[in-house]
mmCIF file of C-alpha atoms in Angstrom:
data_model
loop_
_atom_site.group_PDB
_atom_site.id
_atom_site.type_symbol
_atom_site.label_atom_id
_atom_site.label_comp_id
_atom_site.label_asym_id
_atom_site.label_seq_id
_atom_site.Cartn_x
_atom_site.Cartn_y
_atom_site.Cartn_z
ATOM 1 C CA MET N 898 -9.854 -17.154 -0.506
ATOM 2 C CA LEU N 899 -10.204 -14.039 1.618
ATOM 3 C CA THR N 900 -12.418 -11.145 0.550
ATOM 4 C CA ASP N 901 -10.998 -7.676 -0.059
ATOM 5 C CA ASN N 902 -12.679 -6.506 3.167
ATOM 6 C CA GLU N 903 -11.102 -9.319 5.199
ATOM 7 C CA ILE N 904 -7.679 -8.527 3.756
ATOM 8 C CA THR N 905 -7.962 -4.774 4.342
ATOM 9 C CA TYR N 906 -9.097 -5.459 7.918
ATOM 10 C CA GLN N 907 -5.932 -7.532 8.498
ATOM 11 C CA ILE N 908 -3.756 -4.874 6.859
ATOM 12 C CA ARG N 909 -5.255 -2.140 9.050
ATOM 13 C CA GLY N 910 -4.516 -4.212 12.155
ATOM 14 C CA ALA N 911 -0.931 -4.724 11.022
ATOM 15 C CA VAL N 912 -0.551 -0.988 10.312
ATOM 16 C CA PHE N 913 -1.785 -0.175 13.832
ATOM 17 C CA ASP N 914 0.724 -2.620 15.336
ATOM 18 C CA VAL N 915 3.628 -1.177 13.348
ATOM 19 C CA TYR N 916 2.639 2.385 14.225
ATOM 20 C CA LYS N 917 2.205 1.534 17.906
ATOM 21 C CA GLU N 918 5.668 -0.042 18.005
ATOM 22 C CA LEU N 919 7.651 2.412 15.847
ATOM 23 C CA GLY N 920 5.697 5.675 15.976
ATOM 24 C CA PRO N 921 5.877 8.418 13.335
ATOM 25 C CA GLY N 922 8.861 9.995 11.601
ATOM 26 C CA LEU N 923 10.867 7.078 10.189
ATOM 27 C CA LEU N 924 11.677 6.289 6.577
ATOM 28 C CA GLU N 925 9.043 4.643 4.410
ATOM 29 C CA SER N 926 11.349 1.651 3.851
ATOM 30 C CA VAL N 927 11.409 0.928 7.605
ATOM 31 C CA TYR N 928 7.617 0.857 7.781
ATOM 32 C CA GLU N 929 7.463 -1.310 4.665
ATOM 33 C CA GLU N 930 9.755 -3.946 6.146
ATOM 34 C CA ALA N 931 7.943 -3.952 9.494
ATOM 35 C CA LEU N 932 4.531 -4.136 7.806
ATOM 36 C CA VAL N 933 5.608 -7.070 5.644
ATOM 37 C CA PHE N 934 6.723 -8.852 8.822
ATOM 38 C CA GLU N 935 3.352 -8.172 10.526
ATOM 39 C CA LEU N 936 1.328 -9.289 7.516
ATOM 40 C CA GLN N 937 3.312 -12.504 7.135
ATOM 41 C CA GLU N 938 2.886 -13.175 10.867
ATOM 42 C CA ARG N 939 -0.874 -13.031 10.192
ATOM 43 C CA GLY N 940 -0.458 -15.690 7.498
ATOM 44 C CA LEU N 941 -0.932 -13.363 4.540
ATOM 45 C CA SER N 942 1.122 -13.544 1.355
ATOM 46 C CA VAL N 943 2.890 -10.287 0.543
ATOM 47 C CA GLU N 944 4.892 -9.154 -2.475
ATOM 48 C CA ARG N 945 7.197 -6.133 -2.102
ATOM 49 C CA GLN N 946 8.290 -3.568 -4.684
ATOM 50 C CA VAL N 947 6.208 -5.105 -7.467
ATOM 51 C CA LEU N 948 6.982 -3.988 -11.008
ATOM 52 C CA VAL N 949 3.988 -2.264 -12.620
ATOM 53 C CA PRO N 950 3.809 -3.035 -16.351
ATOM 54 C CA ILE N 951 2.745 -0.114 -18.510
ATOM 55 C CA ILE N 952 1.266 -0.991 -21.897
ATOM 56 C CA TYR N 953 1.084 1.881 -24.363
ATOM 57 C CA LYS N 954 -0.593 1.211 -27.716
ATOM 58 C CA GLY N 955 0.220 -2.480 -27.439
ATOM 59 C CA ASN N 956 3.840 -1.961 -26.422
ATOM 60 C CA THR N 957 5.252 -2.628 -22.973
ATOM 61 C CA LEU N 958 7.187 0.436 -21.895
ATOM 62 C CA LYS N 959 10.579 -0.045 -20.279
ATOM 63 C CA THR N 960 10.044 1.554 -16.887
ATOM 64 C CA ASP N 961 11.067 1.073 -13.315
ATOM 65 C CA LEU N 962 7.642 1.858 -11.882
ATOM 66 C CA ARG N 963 7.068 -0.154 -8.708
ATOM 67 C CA LEU N 964 4.312 -0.302 -6.145
ATOM 68 C CA ASP N 965 5.060 -0.962 -2.482
ATOM 69 C CA LEU N 966 3.009 -4.049 -1.577
ATOM 70 C CA ILE N 967 0.404 -6.437 -2.914
ATOM 71 C CA VAL N 968 -1.310 -8.527 -0.242
ATOM 72 C CA GLU N 969 -2.889 -11.872 -1.159
ATOM 73 C CA ASP N 970 -2.529 -10.833 -4.825
ATOM 74 C CA GLN N 971 -5.622 -8.659 -4.295
ATOM 75 C CA VAL N 972 -4.965 -5.465 -2.324
ATOM 76 C CA ILE N 973 -2.330 -2.883 -3.229
ATOM 77 C CA VAL N 974 -0.763 -1.005 -0.314
ATOM 78 C CA GLU N 975 1.122 2.234 -0.897
ATOM 79 C CA LEU N 976 3.097 3.546 2.057
ATOM 80 C CA LYS N 977 4.115 7.113 2.768
ATOM 81 C CA SER N 978 5.936 8.911 5.547
ATOM 82 C CA VAL N 979 5.197 12.509 4.626
ATOM 83 C CA GLU N 980 4.094 15.724 6.321
ATOM 84 C CA GLU N 981 1.128 16.182 4.001
ATOM 85 C CA MET N 982 -0.844 13.763 1.837
ATOM 86 C CA LYS N 983 -1.027 15.160 -1.676
ATOM 87 C CA LYS N 984 -3.706 14.455 -4.266
ATOM 88 C CA VAL N 985 -1.105 12.923 -6.546
ATOM 89 C CA TYR N 986 -0.608 10.012 -4.086
ATOM 90 C CA PHE N 987 -4.290 9.090 -4.406
ATOM 91 C CA LYS N 988 -4.125 9.382 -8.189
ATOM 92 C CA GLN N 989 -0.980 7.256 -8.249
ATOM 93 C CA LEU N 990 -2.657 4.467 -6.279
ATOM 94 C CA LEU N 991 -5.745 4.596 -8.486
ATOM 95 C CA THR N 992 -3.500 4.297 -11.559
ATOM 96 C CA TYR N 993 -1.683 1.310 -10.015
ATOM 97 C CA LEU N 994 -5.046 -0.353 -9.372
ATOM 98 C CA ARG N 995 -6.077 0.183 -12.984
ATOM 99 C CA LEU N 996 -2.744 -0.954 -14.470
ATOM 100 C CA MET N 997 -2.586 -4.046 -12.231
ATOM 101 C CA ASP N 998 -6.312 -4.821 -12.693
ATOM 102 C CA LYS N 999 -6.967 -4.766 -8.938
ATOM 103 C CA LYS N 1000 -10.061 -3.476 -7.190
ATOM 104 C CA VAL N 1001 -8.914 -2.188 -3.782
ATOM 105 C CA GLY N 1002 -5.914 -0.313 -2.459
ATOM 106 C CA LEU N 1003 -4.855 1.288 0.808
ATOM 107 C CA LEU N 1004 -2.827 4.468 1.051
ATOM 108 C CA VAL N 1005 -1.102 4.722 4.434
ATOM 109 C CA ASN N 1006 0.832 7.677 5.857
ATOM 110 C CA PHE N 1007 2.909 6.752 8.907
ATOM 111 C CA ASN N 1008 4.088 10.324 9.563
ATOM 112 C CA THR N 1009 0.995 11.304 11.540
ATOM 113 C CA ASP N 1010 -0.339 11.827 15.028
ATOM 114 C CA ASP N 1011 -3.498 9.834 14.198
ATOM 115 C CA ILE N 1012 -2.858 6.631 12.244
ATOM 116 C CA LEU N 1013 -6.594 5.849 12.157
ATOM 117 C CA ASP N 1014 -7.173 8.956 10.038
ATOM 118 C CA SER N 1015 -4.132 8.220 7.865
ATOM 119 C CA ILE N 1016 -5.288 4.989 6.231
ATOM 120 C CA LYS N 1017 -7.297 5.688 3.084
ATOM 121 C CA ARG N 1018 -9.151 3.023 1.109
ATOM 122 C CA ILE N 1019 -9.253 3.552 -2.664
ATOM 123 C CA VAL N 1020 -11.527 1.526 -4.942
ATOM 124 C CA ASN N 1021 -10.985 1.148 -8.681
#
């Protein structure tokens, strides 16, 4: 079993490859599909558009809340292709981590001139 650090290292490498090949300015869904391909090429298991269960006072709410990726059933990856990273994106990822009982997540914005500065690690 890989550690969270080993998984995030692999994810970062895959993000760099996708960014190098496609560049900025495309739709989030394009980056998601390309990143899944890269991660699977590295031998990692990836789930896409995972339903996030929300339990409120013992009841499961009927929602369509989905996170982008879970890698190796350990690390949540949320992808963006936006001009500006807003605080709400960080809060959203932290909430996903809490609801899914995961420890580490990566928030990635592909619409950037510097992909290195656009990968943020969030810890629950």
